[in-house]
Amino acid sequence: MAMATRTPPDARSADASMLCLASASPRRRELLASIGVRVEVKPVAIDETPRPGEIAEAYVLRLAREKAMAGAQLSPLPTLGSDTAVVCDGQILGKPGGADEAAAMLRRLSGRDHQVLTAVAVTGPVGLLDVCVATRVRMRDIDEHEIAAYWATGEPADKAGGYAIQGLAAVFVERIEGSHSAVVGLPLFETARLLARQRVPLWCVQGNAV
């Protein structure tokens, strides 16, 4: 499949977008902005159904790659795709379908550790690069009143695992081991390294990026 011709980053104007983000996630857009990456947003729709027997890490990596490749057909820029999964006892916890499912997820996560996997894939001059980052999250005990009150805020309805660490659910998180930004939606350290390899400049001079 032919790829669009890419203009070298140093040939673009100072205020031009340097990366295509194949996602409508405002959190990923904000995280990229926080490290000085200007993006154009090109959301893509792919089938996110796990394949039979597919383990969580393979699942998030596959979706990140598919998003990046689909987005690359919509833009001449290097393109980033990403996916995040909350995993408990080896099971992927997706977005809750309603109050009962959200409550069941929080009960399951309450008072114990779980894992958050975030995969990132970036297309560009050196092909398709990807990485998967695992972060361990410990939740404190969450009582039924808190679970119901949290659902009533509307925040957990579209969040993997039924919670947002960057939002109101921060009060439930006792500790994390790993990347906080990965739990939010994009591991910034690892993402910056991928972008540097694809010649996407960050807030610093490109030659000193990472």
CSV table of C-alpha atoms in Angstrom, one decimal:
chain,number,residue,atom,x,y,z
A,1,MET,CA,0.0,0.0,0.0
A,2,ALA,CA,1.5,3.3,-1.1
A,3,MET,CA,2.2,5.8,1.7
A,4,ALA,CA,1.8,9.6,1.2
A,5,THR,CA,5.0,11.6,0.7
A,6,ARG,CA,6.1,13.1,4.0
A,7,THR,CA,7.5,16.6,4.3
A,8,PRO,CA,10.6,16.7,6.6
A,9,PRO,CA,9.7,18.3,10.0
A,10,ASP,CA,12.3,21.1,9.6
A,11,ALA,CA,10.6,22.2,6.4
A,12,ARG,CA,7.3,23.0,8.1
A,13,SER,CA,6.2,26.3,9.6
A,14,ALA,CA,6.7,26.9,13.3
A,15,ASP,CA,2.9,26.6,14.0
A,16,ALA,CA,2.2,23.6,11.8
A,17,SER,CA,1.0,20.3,13.1
A,18,MET,CA,3.9,17.8,13.4
A,19,LEU,CA,1.9,14.6,14.1
A,20,CYS,CA,-1.4,13.0,13.2
A,21,LEU,CA,-3.3,11.7,16.2
A,22,ALA,CA,-5.5,8.8,15.2
A,23,SER,CA,-7.8,9.3,18.2
A,24,ALA,CA,-10.5,11.6,19.4
A,25,SER,CA,-9.3,11.3,23.0
A,26,PRO,CA,-8.9,14.7,24.6
A,27,ARG,CA,-6.6,13.2,27.2
A,28,ARG,CA,-4.1,12.0,24.6
A,29,ARG,CA,-4.2,15.3,22.8
A,30,GLU,CA,-3.6,17.2,26.1
A,31,LEU,CA,-0.7,14.9,27.0
A,32,LEU,CA,1.0,15.4,23.6
A,33,ALA,CA,0.5,19.2,24.0
A,34,SER,CA,2.2,19.0,27.4
A,35,ILE,CA,5.4,17.9,25.7
A,36,GLY,CA,5.1,20.5,22.9
A,37,VAL,CA,3.8,18.2,20.1
A,38,ARG,CA,1.3,19.9,17.8
A,39,VAL,CA,-1.2,17.5,16.4
A,40,GLU,CA,-3.9,17.2,13.8
A,41,VAL,CA,-6.7,14.9,15.0
A,42,LYS,CA,-7.9,12.2,12.7
A,43,PRO,CA,-10.1,9.7,14.6
A,44,VAL,CA,-10.4,6.3,13.1
A,45,ALA,CA,-12.9,3.5,13.7
A,46,ILE,CA,-11.7,0.0,14.0
A,47,ASP,CA,-13.1,-3.2,15.5
A,48,GLU,CA,-11.9,-3.4,19.1
A,49,THR,CA,-13.2,-6.8,19.8
A,50,PRO,CA,-10.5,-9.1,21.4
A,51,ARG,CA,-9.7,-12.1,19.4
A,52,PRO,CA,-10.2,-15.6,20.9
A,53,GLY,CA,-7.3,-16.4,23.2
A,54,GLU,CA,-5.7,-13.0,22.7
A,55,ILE,CA,-3.7,-11.9,25.8
A,56,ALA,CA,-4.1,-8.3,27.0
A,57,GLU,CA,-0.6,-7.1,25.8
A,58,ALA,CA,-1.1,-8.5,22.3
A,59,TYR,CA,-4.6,-6.9,22.2
A,60,VAL,CA,-3.5,-3.4,23.0
A,61,LEU,CA,-0.5,-3.5,20.7
A,62,ARG,CA,-2.6,-4.8,17.9
A,63,LEU,CA,-5.2,-2.0,18.3
A,64,ALA,CA,-2.5,0.7,18.6
A,65,ARG,CA,-0.9,-0.5,15.3
A,66,GLU,CA,-4.2,-0.8,13.5
A,67,LYS,CA,-5.2,2.8,14.6
A,68,ALA,CA,-1.8,4.2,13.6
A,69,MET,CA,-1.9,2.5,10.1
A,70,ALA,CA,-5.5,3.6,9.5
A,71,GLY,CA,-4.7,7.2,10.5
A,72,ALA,CA,-1.7,7.2,8.3
A,73,GLN,CA,-4.0,6.8,5.3
A,74,LEU,CA,-5.6,10.1,6.2
A,75,SER,CA,-2.5,12.3,6.7
A,76,PRO,CA,1.0,12.7,5.3
A,77,LEU,CA,2.3,13.3,8.8
A,78,PRO,CA,3.8,10.7,11.1
A,79,THR,CA,0.8,9.1,12.8
A,80,LEU,CA,0.2,7.9,16.4
A,81,GLY,CA,-2.3,5.3,17.5
A,82,SER,CA,-2.7,4.2,21.1
A,83,ASP,CA,-4.9,1.9,23.2
A,84,THR,CA,-5.3,1.4,26.9
A,85,ALA,CA,-6.7,-1.6,28.8
A,86,VAL,CA,-7.4,-2.1,32.5
A,87,VAL,CA,-6.6,-5.7,33.3
A,88,CYS,CA,-7.6,-7.6,36.5
A,89,ASP,CA,-6.9,-11.3,37.0
A,90,GLY,CA,-5.9,-11.5,33.3
A,91,GLN,CA,-9.3,-10.2,32.1
A,92,ILE,CA,-9.6,-7.0,30.1
A,93,LEU,CA,-12.1,-4.5,31.7
A,94,GLY,CA,-13.5,-2.3,29.0
A,95,LYS,CA,-15.9,0.6,29.2
A,96,PRO,CA,-18.9,-0.2,31.4
A,97,GLY,CA,-22.2,-0.7,29.7
A,98,GLY,CA,-24.2,0.9,32.5
A,99,ALA,CA,-24.3,1.6,36.3
A,100,ASP,CA,-24.4,-2.1,37.3
A,101,GLU,CA,-21.4,-3.1,35.2
A,102,ALA,CA,-19.4,0.0,36.4
A,103,ALA,CA,-20.2,-0.9,40.0
A,104,ALA,CA,-19.1,-4.5,39.4
A,105,MET,CA,-15.8,-3.3,38.0
A,106,LEU,CA,-15.1,-1.0,41.0
A,107,ARG,CA,-16.0,-3.7,43.5
A,108,ARG,CA,-13.6,-6.0,41.7
A,109,LEU,CA,-10.8,-3.4,41.8
A,110,SER,CA,-11.5,-2.2,45.3
A,111,GLY,CA,-8.8,-2.9,47.9
A,112,ARG,CA,-6.4,-4.6,45.5
A,113,ASP,CA,-3.9,-4.3,42.7
A,114,HIS,CA,-4.6,-4.3,39.0
A,115,GLN,CA,-2.7,-3.6,35.8
A,116,VAL,CA,-3.1,-0.9,33.2
A,117,LEU,CA,-1.6,-1.6,29.8
A,118,THR,CA,-1.1,1.2,27.3
A,119,ALA,CA,0.3,0.6,23.8
A,120,VAL,CA,1.6,3.3,21.4
A,121,ALA,CA,2.4,2.9,17.8
A,122,VAL,CA,3.9,5.6,15.5
A,123,THR,CA,4.3,5.5,11.7
A,124,GLY,CA,6.9,7.6,10.0
A,125,PRO,CA,10.2,7.7,8.1
A,126,VAL,CA,11.6,4.6,9.9
A,127,GLY,CA,8.4,2.5,9.5
A,128,LEU,CA,6.0,1.4,12.3
A,129,LEU,CA,7.4,1.6,15.8
A,130,ASP,CA,5.5,0.5,18.9
A,131,VAL,CA,5.8,0.0,22.6
A,132,CYS,CA,3.6,-1.4,25.4
A,133,VAL,CA,3.9,0.0,29.0
A,134,ALA,CA,2.5,-1.7,32.0
A,135,THR,CA,1.6,0.2,35.2
A,136,ARG,CA,0.4,-1.4,38.5
A,137,VAL,CA,-2.4,0.5,40.3
A,138,ARG,CA,-3.5,-0.1,43.9
A,139,MET,CA,-7.0,0.9,44.8
A,140,ARG,CA,-8.0,1.5,48.4
A,141,ASP,CA,-11.3,-0.1,49.7
A,142,ILE,CA,-14.2,1.6,48.0
A,143,ASP,CA,-17.6,1.4,49.7
A,144,GLU,CA,-21.0,1.1,48.0
A,145,HIS,CA,-22.0,4.7,48.7
A,146,GLU,CA,-18.8,5.9,47.0
A,147,ILE,CA,-19.4,3.6,44.0
A,148,ALA,CA,-22.9,4.9,43.5
A,149,ALA,CA,-21.8,8.5,44.0
A,150,TYR,CA,-19.0,8.2,41.5
A,151,TRP,CA,-21.3,6.7,38.8
A,152,ALA,CA,-23.7,9.7,39.4
A,153,THR,CA,-20.9,12.1,38.4
A,154,GLY,CA,-20.9,10.7,34.9
A,155,GLU,CA,-17.2,10.4,34.8
A,156,PRO,CA,-16.8,6.5,34.6
A,157,ALA,CA,-19.3,6.0,31.8
A,158,ASP,CA,-16.7,6.1,29.0
A,159,LYS,CA,-13.6,5.0,30.8
A,160,ALA,CA,-11.8,1.7,30.6
A,161,GLY,CA,-12.2,-0.1,33.9
A,162,GLY,CA,-14.9,2.3,34.9
A,163,TYR,CA,-12.6,5.0,36.4
A,164,ALA,CA,-10.4,7.9,35.5
A,165,ILE,CA,-7.2,8.3,37.5
A,166,GLN,CA,-6.8,11.9,36.3
A,167,GLY,CA,-10.3,12.8,37.5
A,168,LEU,CA,-12.5,12.3,40.5
A,169,ALA,CA,-11.3,8.7,41.0
A,170,ALA,CA,-7.9,9.9,42.0
A,171,VAL,CA,-9.1,9.7,45.6
A,172,PHE,CA,-9.5,5.9,45.2
A,173,VAL,CA,-5.9,5.3,44.1
A,174,GLU,CA,-3.6,4.4,46.9
A,175,ARG,CA,-0.4,4.1,44.8
A,176,ILE,CA,0.9,3.3,41.4
A,177,GLU,CA,4.1,1.6,40.2
A,178,GLY,CA,5.1,2.8,36.8
A,179,SER,CA,3.9,5.6,34.5
A,180,HIS,CA,1.1,7.8,35.7
A,181,SER,CA,0.6,9.3,32.2
A,182,ALA,CA,0.3,5.8,30.8
A,183,VAL,CA,-2.7,5.2,33.0
A,184,VAL,CA,-4.2,8.6,31.8
A,185,GLY,CA,-3.8,7.4,28.2
A,186,LEU,CA,-0.2,7.9,26.9
A,187,PRO,CA,3.2,7.0,28.4
A,188,LEU,CA,5.1,10.2,27.8
A,189,PHE,CA,8.6,9.0,28.3
A,190,GLU,CA,8.3,6.1,25.9
A,191,THR,CA,6.1,8.1,23.5
A,192,ALA,CA,8.8,10.8,23.3
A,193,ARG,CA,11.4,8.3,22.4
A,194,LEU,CA,9.3,6.9,19.5
A,195,LEU,CA,8.5,10.4,18.2
A,196,ALA,CA,12.2,11.4,18.3
A,197,ARG,CA,13.0,8.3,16.1
A,198,GLN,CA,10.3,9.4,13.7
A,199,ARG,CA,11.8,13.0,13.6
A,200,VAL,CA,8.8,14.5,15.3
A,201,PRO,CA,10.1,17.5,17.4
A,202,LEU,CA,9.1,18.0,21.0
A,203,TRP,CA,9.3,21.2,23.0
A,204,CYS,CA,13.1,21.1,22.9
A,205,VAL,CA,15.4,21.3,19.9
A,206,GLN,CA,14.9,18.2,17.8
A,207,GLY,CA,18.5,17.3,17.9
A,208,ASN,CA,18.3,17.1,21.7
A,209,ALA,CA,14.9,15.6,21.9
A,210,VAL,CA,15.6,12.3,23.7
